[in-house]
Short mmCIF file of C-alpha atoms in Angstrom, two decimals:
data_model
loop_
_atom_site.label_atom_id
_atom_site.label_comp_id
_atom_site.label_asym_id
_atom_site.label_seq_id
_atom_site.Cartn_x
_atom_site.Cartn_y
_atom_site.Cartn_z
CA UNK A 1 0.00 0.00 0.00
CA UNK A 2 1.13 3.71 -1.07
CA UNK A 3 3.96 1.24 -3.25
CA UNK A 4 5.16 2.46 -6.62
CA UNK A 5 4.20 -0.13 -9.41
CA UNK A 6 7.00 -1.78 -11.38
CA UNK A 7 4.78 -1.14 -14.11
CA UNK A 8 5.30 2.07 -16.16
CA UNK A 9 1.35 2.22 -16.37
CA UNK A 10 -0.63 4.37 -14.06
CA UNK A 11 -3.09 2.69 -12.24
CA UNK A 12 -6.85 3.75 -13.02
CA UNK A 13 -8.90 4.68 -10.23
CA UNK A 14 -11.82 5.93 -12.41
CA UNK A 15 -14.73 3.65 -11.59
CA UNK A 16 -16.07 3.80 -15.28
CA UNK A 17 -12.49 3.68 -17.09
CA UNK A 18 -10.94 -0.20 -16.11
CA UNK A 19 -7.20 0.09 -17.34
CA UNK A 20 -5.90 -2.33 -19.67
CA UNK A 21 -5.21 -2.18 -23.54
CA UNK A 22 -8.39 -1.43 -25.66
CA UNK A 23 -10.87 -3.11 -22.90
CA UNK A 24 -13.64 -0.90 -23.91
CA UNK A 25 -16.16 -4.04 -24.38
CA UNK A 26 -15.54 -7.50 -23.51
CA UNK A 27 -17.55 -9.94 -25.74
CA UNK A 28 -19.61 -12.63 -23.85
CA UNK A 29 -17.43 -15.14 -25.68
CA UNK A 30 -14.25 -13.85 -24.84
CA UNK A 31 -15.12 -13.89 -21.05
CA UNK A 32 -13.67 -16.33 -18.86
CA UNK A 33 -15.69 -18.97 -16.79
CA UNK A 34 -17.29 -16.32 -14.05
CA UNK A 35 -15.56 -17.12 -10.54
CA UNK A 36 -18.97 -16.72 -7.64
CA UNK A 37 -17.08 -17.67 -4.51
CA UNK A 38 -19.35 -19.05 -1.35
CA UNK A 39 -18.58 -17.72 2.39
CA UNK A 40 -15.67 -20.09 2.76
CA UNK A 41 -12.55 -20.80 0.82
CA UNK A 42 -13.60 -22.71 -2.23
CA UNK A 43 -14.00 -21.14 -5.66
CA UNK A 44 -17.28 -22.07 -7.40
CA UNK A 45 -18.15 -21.58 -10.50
CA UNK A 46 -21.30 -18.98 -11.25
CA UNK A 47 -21.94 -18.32 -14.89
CA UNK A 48 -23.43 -14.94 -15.06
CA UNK A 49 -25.32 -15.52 -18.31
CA UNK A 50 -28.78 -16.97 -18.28
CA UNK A 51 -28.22 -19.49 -20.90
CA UNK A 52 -24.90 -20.85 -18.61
CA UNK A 53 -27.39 -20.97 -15.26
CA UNK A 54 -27.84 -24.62 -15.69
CA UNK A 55 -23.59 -25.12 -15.61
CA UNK A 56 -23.51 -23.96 -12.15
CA UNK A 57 -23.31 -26.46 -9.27
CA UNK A 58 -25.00 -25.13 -6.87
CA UNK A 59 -28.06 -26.31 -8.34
CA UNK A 60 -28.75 -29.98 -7.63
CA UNK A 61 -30.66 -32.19 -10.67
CA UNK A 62 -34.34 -31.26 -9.56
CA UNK A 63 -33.81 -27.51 -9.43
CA UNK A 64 -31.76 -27.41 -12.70
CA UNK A 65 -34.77 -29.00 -14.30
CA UNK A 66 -36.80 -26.51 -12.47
CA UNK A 67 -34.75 -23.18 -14.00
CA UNK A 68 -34.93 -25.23 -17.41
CA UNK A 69 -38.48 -24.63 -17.27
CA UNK A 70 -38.40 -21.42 -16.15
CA UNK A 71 -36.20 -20.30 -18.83
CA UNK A 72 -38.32 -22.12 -21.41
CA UNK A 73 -41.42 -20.00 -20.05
CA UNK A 74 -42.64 -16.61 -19.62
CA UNK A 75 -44.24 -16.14 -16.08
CA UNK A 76 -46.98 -13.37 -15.35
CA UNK A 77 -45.36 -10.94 -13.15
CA UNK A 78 -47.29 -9.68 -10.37
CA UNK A 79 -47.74 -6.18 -9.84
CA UNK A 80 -45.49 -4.85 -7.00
CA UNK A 81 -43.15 -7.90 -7.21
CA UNK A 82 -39.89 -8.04 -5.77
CA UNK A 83 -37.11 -9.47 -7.81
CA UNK A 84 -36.60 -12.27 -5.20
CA UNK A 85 -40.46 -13.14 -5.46
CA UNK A 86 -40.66 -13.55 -8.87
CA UNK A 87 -37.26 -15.18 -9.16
CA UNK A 88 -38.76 -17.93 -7.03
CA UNK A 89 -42.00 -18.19 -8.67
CA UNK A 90 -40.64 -18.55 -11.67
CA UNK A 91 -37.09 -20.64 -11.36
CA UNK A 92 -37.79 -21.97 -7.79
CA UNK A 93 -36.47 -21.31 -4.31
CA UNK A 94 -33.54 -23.12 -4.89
CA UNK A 95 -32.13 -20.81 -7.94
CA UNK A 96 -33.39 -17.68 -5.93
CA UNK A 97 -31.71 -18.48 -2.52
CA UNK A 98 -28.27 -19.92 -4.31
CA UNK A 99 -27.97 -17.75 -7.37
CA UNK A 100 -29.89 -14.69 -7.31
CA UNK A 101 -27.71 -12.95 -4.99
CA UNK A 102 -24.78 -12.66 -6.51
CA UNK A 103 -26.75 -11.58 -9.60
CA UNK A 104 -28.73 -8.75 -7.80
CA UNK A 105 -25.44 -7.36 -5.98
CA UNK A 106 -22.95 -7.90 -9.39
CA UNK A 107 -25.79 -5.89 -11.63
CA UNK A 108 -27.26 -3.74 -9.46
CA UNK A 109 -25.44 -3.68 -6.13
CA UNK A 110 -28.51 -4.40 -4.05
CA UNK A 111 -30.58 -7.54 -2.57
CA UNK A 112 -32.99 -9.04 -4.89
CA UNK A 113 -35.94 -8.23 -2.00
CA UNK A 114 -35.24 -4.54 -2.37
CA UNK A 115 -35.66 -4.79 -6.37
CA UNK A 116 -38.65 -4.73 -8.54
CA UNK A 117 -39.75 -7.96 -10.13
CA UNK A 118 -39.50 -6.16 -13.38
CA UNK A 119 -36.11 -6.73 -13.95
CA UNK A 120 -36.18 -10.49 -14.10
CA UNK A 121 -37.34 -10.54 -17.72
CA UNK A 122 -34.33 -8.26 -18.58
CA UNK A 123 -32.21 -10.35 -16.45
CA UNK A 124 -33.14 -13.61 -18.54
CA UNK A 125 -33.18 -11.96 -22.09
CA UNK A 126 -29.78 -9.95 -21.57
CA UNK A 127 -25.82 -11.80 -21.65
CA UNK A 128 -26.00 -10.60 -18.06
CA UNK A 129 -22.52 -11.74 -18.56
CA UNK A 130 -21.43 -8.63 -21.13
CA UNK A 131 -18.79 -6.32 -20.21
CA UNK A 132 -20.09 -3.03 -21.69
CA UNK A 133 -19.26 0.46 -21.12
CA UNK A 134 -18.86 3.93 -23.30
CA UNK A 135 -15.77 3.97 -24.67
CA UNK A 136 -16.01 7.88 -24.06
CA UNK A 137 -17.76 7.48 -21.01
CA UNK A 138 -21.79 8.25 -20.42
CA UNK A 139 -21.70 11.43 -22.23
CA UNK A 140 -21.13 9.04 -25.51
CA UNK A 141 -25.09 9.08 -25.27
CA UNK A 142 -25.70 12.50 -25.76
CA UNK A 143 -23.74 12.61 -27.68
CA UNK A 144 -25.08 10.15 -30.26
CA UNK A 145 -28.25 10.58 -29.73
CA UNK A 146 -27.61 14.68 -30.86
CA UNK A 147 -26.37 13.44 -34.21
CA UNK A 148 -29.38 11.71 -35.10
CA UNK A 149 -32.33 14.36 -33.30
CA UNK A 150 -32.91 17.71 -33.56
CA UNK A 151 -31.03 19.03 -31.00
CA UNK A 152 -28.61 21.05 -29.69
CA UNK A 153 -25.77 20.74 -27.20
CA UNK A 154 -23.78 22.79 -24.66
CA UNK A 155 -26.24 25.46 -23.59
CA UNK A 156 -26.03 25.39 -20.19
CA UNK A 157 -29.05 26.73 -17.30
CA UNK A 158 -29.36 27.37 -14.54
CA UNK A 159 -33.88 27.94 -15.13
CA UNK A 160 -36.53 27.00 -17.31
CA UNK A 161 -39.29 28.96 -18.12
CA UNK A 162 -42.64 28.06 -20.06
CA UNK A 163 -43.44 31.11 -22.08
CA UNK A 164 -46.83 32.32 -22.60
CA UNK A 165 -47.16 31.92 -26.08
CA UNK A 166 -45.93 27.70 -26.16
CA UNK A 167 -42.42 26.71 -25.83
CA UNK A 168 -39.70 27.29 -23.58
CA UNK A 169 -36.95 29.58 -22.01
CA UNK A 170 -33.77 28.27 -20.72
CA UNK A 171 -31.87 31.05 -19.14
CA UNK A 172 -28.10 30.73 -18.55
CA UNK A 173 -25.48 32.23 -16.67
CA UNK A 174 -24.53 34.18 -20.20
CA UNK A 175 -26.86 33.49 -22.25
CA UNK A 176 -31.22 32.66 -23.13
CA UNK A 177 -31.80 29.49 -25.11
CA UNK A 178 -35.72 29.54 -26.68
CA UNK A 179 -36.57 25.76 -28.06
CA UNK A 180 -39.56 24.07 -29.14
CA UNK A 181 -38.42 21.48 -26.86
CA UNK A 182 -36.03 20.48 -24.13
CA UNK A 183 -34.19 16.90 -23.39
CA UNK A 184 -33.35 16.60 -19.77
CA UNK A 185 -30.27 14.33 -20.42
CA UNK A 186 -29.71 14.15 -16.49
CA UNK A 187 -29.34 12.18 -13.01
CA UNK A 188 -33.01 12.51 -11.36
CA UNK A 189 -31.66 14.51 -8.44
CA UNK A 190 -30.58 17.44 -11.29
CA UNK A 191 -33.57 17.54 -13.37
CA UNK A 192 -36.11 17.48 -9.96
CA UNK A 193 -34.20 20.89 -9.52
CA UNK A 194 -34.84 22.42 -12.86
CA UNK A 195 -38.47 21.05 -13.20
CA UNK A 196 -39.25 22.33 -9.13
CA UNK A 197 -40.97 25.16 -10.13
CA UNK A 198 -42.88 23.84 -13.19
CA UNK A 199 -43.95 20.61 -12.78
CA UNK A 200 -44.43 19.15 -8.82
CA UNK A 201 -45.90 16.25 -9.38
CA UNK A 202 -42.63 14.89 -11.43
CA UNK A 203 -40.58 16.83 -9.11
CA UNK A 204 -41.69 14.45 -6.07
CA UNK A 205 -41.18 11.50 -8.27
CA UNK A 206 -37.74 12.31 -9.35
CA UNK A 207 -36.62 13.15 -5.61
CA UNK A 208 -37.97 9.72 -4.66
CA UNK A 209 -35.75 7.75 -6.55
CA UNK A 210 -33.07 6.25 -4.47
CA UNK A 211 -30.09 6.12 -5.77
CA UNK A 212 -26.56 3.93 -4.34
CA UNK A 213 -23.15 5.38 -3.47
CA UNK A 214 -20.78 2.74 -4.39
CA UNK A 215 -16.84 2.33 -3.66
CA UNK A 216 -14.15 0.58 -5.91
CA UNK A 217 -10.70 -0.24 -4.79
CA UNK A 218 -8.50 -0.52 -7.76
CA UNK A 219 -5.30 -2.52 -7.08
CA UNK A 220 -2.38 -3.84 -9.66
CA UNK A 221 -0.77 -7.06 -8.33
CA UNK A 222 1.70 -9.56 -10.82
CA UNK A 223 -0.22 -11.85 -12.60
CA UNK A 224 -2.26 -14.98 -10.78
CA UNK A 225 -2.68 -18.12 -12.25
CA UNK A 226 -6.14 -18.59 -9.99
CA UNK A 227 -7.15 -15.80 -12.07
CA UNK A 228 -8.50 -14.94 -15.15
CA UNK A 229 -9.48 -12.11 -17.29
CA UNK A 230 -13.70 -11.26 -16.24
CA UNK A 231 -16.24 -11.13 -13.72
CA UNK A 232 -16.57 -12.41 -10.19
CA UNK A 233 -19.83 -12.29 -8.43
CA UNK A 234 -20.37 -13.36 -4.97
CA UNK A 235 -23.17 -16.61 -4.28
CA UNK A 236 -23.58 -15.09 -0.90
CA UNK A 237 -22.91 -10.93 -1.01
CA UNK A 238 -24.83 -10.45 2.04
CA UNK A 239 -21.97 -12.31 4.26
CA UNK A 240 -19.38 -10.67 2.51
CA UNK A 241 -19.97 -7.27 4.65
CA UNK A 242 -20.21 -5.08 1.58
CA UNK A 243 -18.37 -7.05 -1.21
CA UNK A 244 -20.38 -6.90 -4.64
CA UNK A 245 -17.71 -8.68 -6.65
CA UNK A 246 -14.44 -7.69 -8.67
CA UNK A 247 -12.95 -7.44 -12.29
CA UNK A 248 -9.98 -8.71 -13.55
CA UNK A 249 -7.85 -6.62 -16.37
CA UNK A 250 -4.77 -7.74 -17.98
CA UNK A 251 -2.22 -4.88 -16.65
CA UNK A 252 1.34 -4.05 -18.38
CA UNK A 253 4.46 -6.12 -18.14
CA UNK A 254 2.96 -9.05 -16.46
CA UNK A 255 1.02 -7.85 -14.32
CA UNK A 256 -3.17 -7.85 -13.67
CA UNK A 257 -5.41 -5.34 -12.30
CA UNK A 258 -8.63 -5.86 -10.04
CA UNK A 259 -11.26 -3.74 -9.80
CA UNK A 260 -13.25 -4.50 -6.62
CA UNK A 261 -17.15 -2.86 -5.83
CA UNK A 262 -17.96 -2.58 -2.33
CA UNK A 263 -21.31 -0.86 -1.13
CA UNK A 264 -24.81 0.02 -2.55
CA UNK A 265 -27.35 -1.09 -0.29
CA UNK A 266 -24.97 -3.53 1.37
CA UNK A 267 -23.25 -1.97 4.57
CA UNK A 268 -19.77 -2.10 4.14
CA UNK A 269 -18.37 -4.00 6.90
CA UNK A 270 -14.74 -2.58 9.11
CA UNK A 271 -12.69 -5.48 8.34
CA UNK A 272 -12.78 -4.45 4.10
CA UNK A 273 -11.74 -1.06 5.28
CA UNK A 274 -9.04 -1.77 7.30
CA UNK A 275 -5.69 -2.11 6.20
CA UNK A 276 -5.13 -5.03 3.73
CA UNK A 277 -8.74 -6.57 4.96
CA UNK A 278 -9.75 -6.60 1.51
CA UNK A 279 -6.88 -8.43 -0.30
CA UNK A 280 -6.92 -10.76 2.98
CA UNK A 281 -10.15 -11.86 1.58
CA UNK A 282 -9.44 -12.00 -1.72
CA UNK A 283 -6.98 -14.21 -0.89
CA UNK A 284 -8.65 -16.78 1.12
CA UNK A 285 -10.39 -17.62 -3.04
CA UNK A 286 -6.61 -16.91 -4.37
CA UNK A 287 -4.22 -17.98 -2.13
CA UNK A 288 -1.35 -16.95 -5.11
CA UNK A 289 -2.64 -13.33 -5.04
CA UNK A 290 0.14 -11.39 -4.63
CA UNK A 291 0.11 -8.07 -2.48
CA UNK A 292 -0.88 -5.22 -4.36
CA UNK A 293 2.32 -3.33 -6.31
CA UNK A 294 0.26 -0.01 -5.57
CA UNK A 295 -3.44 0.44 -5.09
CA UNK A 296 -6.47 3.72 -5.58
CA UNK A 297 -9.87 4.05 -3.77
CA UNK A 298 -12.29 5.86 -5.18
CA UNK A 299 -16.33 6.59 -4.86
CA UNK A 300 -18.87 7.07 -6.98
CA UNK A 301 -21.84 8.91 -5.35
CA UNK A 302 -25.60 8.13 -6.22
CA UNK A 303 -23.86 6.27 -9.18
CA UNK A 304 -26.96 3.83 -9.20
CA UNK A 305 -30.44 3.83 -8.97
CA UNK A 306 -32.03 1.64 -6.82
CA UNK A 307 -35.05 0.27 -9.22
CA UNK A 308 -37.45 -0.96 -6.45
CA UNK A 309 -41.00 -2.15 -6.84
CA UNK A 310 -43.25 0.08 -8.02
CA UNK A 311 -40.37 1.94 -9.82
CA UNK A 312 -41.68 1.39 -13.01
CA UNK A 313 -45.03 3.03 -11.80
CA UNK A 314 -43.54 5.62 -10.53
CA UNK A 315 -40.95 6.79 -14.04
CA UNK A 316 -44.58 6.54 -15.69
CA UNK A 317 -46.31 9.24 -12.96
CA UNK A 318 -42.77 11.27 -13.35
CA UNK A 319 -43.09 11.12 -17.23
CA UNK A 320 -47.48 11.68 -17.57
CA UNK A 321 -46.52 15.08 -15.23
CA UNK A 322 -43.71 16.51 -17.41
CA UNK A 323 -44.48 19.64 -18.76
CA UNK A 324 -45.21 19.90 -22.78
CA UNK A 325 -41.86 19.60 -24.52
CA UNK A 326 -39.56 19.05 -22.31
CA UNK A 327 -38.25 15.10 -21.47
CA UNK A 328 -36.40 13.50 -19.42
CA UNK A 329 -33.64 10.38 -20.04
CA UNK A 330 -31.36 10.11 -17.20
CA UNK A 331 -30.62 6.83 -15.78
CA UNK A 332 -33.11 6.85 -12.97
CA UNK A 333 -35.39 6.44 -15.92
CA UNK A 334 -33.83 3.40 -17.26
CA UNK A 335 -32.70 0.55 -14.79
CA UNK A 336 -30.37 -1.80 -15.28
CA UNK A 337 -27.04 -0.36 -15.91
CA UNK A 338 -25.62 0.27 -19.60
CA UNK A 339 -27.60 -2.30 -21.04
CA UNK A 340 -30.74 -0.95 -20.06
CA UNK A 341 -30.10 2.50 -20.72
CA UNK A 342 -29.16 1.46 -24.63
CA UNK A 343 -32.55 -0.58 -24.06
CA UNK A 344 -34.61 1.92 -23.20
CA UNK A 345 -33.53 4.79 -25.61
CA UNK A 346 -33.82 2.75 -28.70
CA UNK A 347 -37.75 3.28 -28.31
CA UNK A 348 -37.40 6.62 -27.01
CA UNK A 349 -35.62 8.15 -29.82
CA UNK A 350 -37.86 6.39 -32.47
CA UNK A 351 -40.69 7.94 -30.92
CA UNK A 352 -39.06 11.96 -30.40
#
């Protein structure tokens, strides 16, 4: 700790930049086996994807048959649904106490009984396995989406105003920006402030969106045989005081970097914190992981929203009270991390 690397390198502590050479997207075929480790010592092997479910041995013959089905099916979801309650009505209780765990606190870094049952159908129909990020970071889509809709970037305000006569007023710190219409390309928290004095209703929606602070320890160690390039995810995150899994990079000159996510709506537990706690326990699944060469910290706040049930309900209230012409697209909007963000703006943009 506070070591130089050997590696001329620096070490990324940017939560949504992962070091390594042109690892902007890693394919679902060029993933590694996807390490979920139980509370003890031994490695087991958790495929993240839905179609790899069935490899996993935590599931004994008659709940493997069970998930089969449940794959082969689509279930009714009931309104107000948690994730865990539909997971077991539709793949059993086995699958829902062994697997969904680790699922719910790898994607999004919460307990499946605090997440809508909306999300399982996303959950099945997605490579929940996919590496995926912006290889210019989240402003990519804005960007993009500004090259195919009528729109205009970089106007900055601090107020909008609905003028008399239809359409709006954006005033600025320099300058006034009239438009037909205006895209709220924002976090919730940001656009409840600029819609407060126009449109309540979506203003109490947007400010009741919880949303997850989460913390990444970035660490380069020399390469570990135990370990290979991909995901972990944990089959029991709620014993691992705060632990929502890792990634593994290929680093410079022989060497590999992890990229570990603590937090969300698990409590992070003092013994991660502490000095070396963290590698401790990443070594009790590696036992040849090296100490660190040199290691970052860094948190993201609100970097998540917390998609609970009756989320869905409430985007729709937040979206029916919007003021004519103006939108809104930030993430709160779209659960599910990158993937569901791309999901959801496909249909949004066709429709603008």
């Amino acid at each position: 700790p506070g070591g130089r690397s050997a590696a001329s390198a620096p070490l990324n502590d940017e939560p949504h930049r992962p070091a390594g050479p042109s690892l902007q997207s890693i394919p679902p075929d060029d993933v590694a086996a996807h390490g979920g480790f139980g509370t003890g010592s031994r490695a087991r092997l958790l495929p993240g994807r839905s179609t790899q479910w069935l490899l996993s041995p935590l599931l004994p013959p008659l709940a493997r048959l069970r998930v089969a089905w449940g794959l082969l099916r689509k279930a009714q979801l009931e309104p107000g649904a948690t994730l865990q309650e539909a997971a077991t009505a539709r793949f059993g209780p086995v699958f829902a106490r062994d697997l969904l765990p680790a699922l719910g606190a790898g994607l999004f870094a919460a307990p499946p009984n605090l997440l809508a049952g909306t999300l399982l159908p996303a959950l099945v129909g997605r490579a929940a396995g996919t590496l995926v990020r912006p290889k210019e970071g989240m402003g990519a889509f804005v960007r993009a989406l500004a090259q195919g809709l009528p729109v205009r970037l970089n106007h900055p305000i601090r107020r909008l105003e609905i003028q008399p006569g239809g359409g709006l007023r954006g005033v600025g710190e320099e300058a006034v920006v009239l438009a037909k219409k205006v895209v709220l390309a924002l976090p919730a928290p940001a656009a409840a402030r600029l819609l407060a004095p126009l449109a309540p209703e979506a203003t109490e929606g947007l400010r009741a969106i919880r949303f997850l602070d989460l913390r990444f320890r970035h660490s380069r160690h020399r390469v570990c045989p135990e370990l290979a390039e991909g995901w972990g995810l944990l089959c029991d995150p709620g014993r691992e005081q705060g632990l929502l899994g890792f990634t593994c990079l290929p680093g410079p000159r022989n060497t590999l970097q992890l990229r570990c996510g603590m937090g969300g709506a698990y409590a992070i537990g003092p013994s991660l914190l502490a000095g070396g706690g963290l590698e401790k326990r990443l070594q009790t699944w590696f036992p040849g992981l090296a100490p660190a060469l040199e290691h970052r910290e860094s948190v993201a706040e609100q970097a998540l929203p917390l998609p609970e049930p009756g989320h869905g309900a409430r985007v729709e209230g937040i979206l029916g009270s919007l003021p004519a012409g103006i939108s809104w697209v930030g993430a709160g909007r779209f659960p599910g991390g990158i993937l569901g963000i791309l999901g959801g703006l496909e249909p949004w943009a066709a429709a603008f």
